[in-house]
Amino acid sequence: AVAGVALAVWLSWRAENRAISVTGTGQVVRRSIEASVSANGTLVARQTRDVYVETPVRVLDILADRDKSVRRGDPVLAVDLVDLETQLEQAVLNRDSAELTLKRVRDIAPVANAEALQLAVRQAEAVLANDRSSLARAQADLAKNQPLHASGALSDSEYQRYERTVQDALARVGLSEISVSTAKANLSNNQTGTRKTDDQRALDIASQENLLKLQDLNVRTLQDRIARIRSAIASPIDGVVTIMNAVEGGTLSAVQPAYQVSDLTVLEVEAQVKEVEIRRIRVGQAVELTGDGIDEAIKVSGIVSAVATTAQIQRNSTGEETVVPVTVTIDAPPEGLRPGLTVTARIITDTRNDVPVIRYAMLTETEDGTSAVFVVQGETAVLTPIETGITSDLDIEVTQGLSGDETVILNPPQDLADGARIRVGADTGGGPFGGMSR
């Protein structure tokens, strides 16, 4: 009996004084900690110009192919402007003829000089003959290329260019025929001795003025068309040719850009931030960028330059989620970055300097659910309530309860209690989340 009592007392004493094994301890350190939000996005150039050529012209040569650096004003394409320049020359001749005819109409007295009127008729007929000759050549070109277009050997855009040339030539012939009719009418009236009234003369002048306006409009239209083509085939900005749709020998189409130039000195990331995290994002926050296309040895950083005012629905492999587009600007990007690369943006939302920092594995809870850690004092674990601040991927800021340099138990086991004796030993199954109490 005495032995049994002694054994029970000894077992009780051993249970009360048994040291609980813990997997390890860590030090509370004072240092900086950053809170961040991660978002995926794509690199784009801030300044990109798609260059269109509205008039279908044939490409003679590509002077700056894709991936070639260009300066503003550098020629990118060489195109065939012979047809347009010929049309412009003819239009200028027609306008000059209309100006001369208007001057004669204004100068004609009620009884006009027959010789001057005959000269006006001959000049008008010469212009008409020239325009009819141009029309005949245009119609011949159209007829020659019609079988090629029907067989598919000639593109629609190229065939349409021949059709427009015929239409322009027809319009010029029509204007010249009006000029000839007016000149002949003036001559006929003079030959028959008919004296025009002031109203009739005013009508002739107005008609010739309108004709001159039409001829001048035709000249300015062609000049503007040629000028816009010449402007388009020169680079609008300093940058790199990132898209080249033009093909040597082909005809440019207004449907797609002839080429694209991008300024790669300033890149941006169009990142998609989840709605639950967008409230933490502000313009001016620092950003760190990583991705499969970025060398790990290169540090790529930027700042948040814009936050969209409207959220979007993004579809992915798991369904849909609501995101807000955020623009990150990278000034002076390192060599090797290029538009189209997929990146991960780590947006630093908050920073604390010289504060106590613990690892997630140190965290546990008190019975009332307050965050706490077990501080090691000698061989004893002291449950210490704490208040936390910002968090990073692995660490937590402590705002109250710890000052730094304390030794804290890692992954405290479920049965560890305040004041318990401890020893650092084998794994007791505290788990990866630090033995959070339930």
CSV table of C-alpha atoms in Angstrom, one decimal, residues 21 26 30 39 61 73 81 86 116 133 157 165 168 197 208 234 239 247 296 312 317 356 368 394 412:
chain,number,residue,atom,x,y,z
A,21,SER,CA,8.7,18.9,-26.5
A,26,GLY,CA,12.8,31.7,-33.4
A,30,ARG,CA,13.2,44.5,-35.4
A,39,ALA,CA,-1.5,40.8,-59.8
A,61,ASP,CA,10.2,48.9,-100.8
A,73,GLY,CA,10.5,61.4,-89.8
A,81,LEU,CA,2.8,57.8,-106.3
A,86,THR,CA,0.0,62.5,-112.9
A,116,ALA,CA,-10.4,86.2,-128.3
A,133,SER,CA,-6.9,60.9,-123.9
A,157,SER,CA,-8.1,46.8,-103.8
A,165,THR,CA,-8.9,56.3,-111.9
A,168,ASP,CA,-11.8,60.6,-111.8
A,197,THR,CA,-27.6,91.5,-121.2
A,208,GLN,CA,-17.3,79.8,-114.7
A,234,ALA,CA,7.5,58.3,-92.4
A,239,GLY,CA,10.8,54.0,-81.5
A,247,VAL,CA,4.5,43.6,-98.3
A,296,GLU,CA,16.0,36.7,-62.4
A,312,GLN,CA,-14.4,44.3,-65.2
A,317,SER,CA,-10.1,28.5,-66.3
A,356,PRO,CA,9.1,43.8,-34.2
A,368,ASP,CA,-10.9,34.2,-26.3
A,394,LEU,CA,5.7,34.9,-44.4
A,412,PRO,CA,3.5,25.5,-30.8
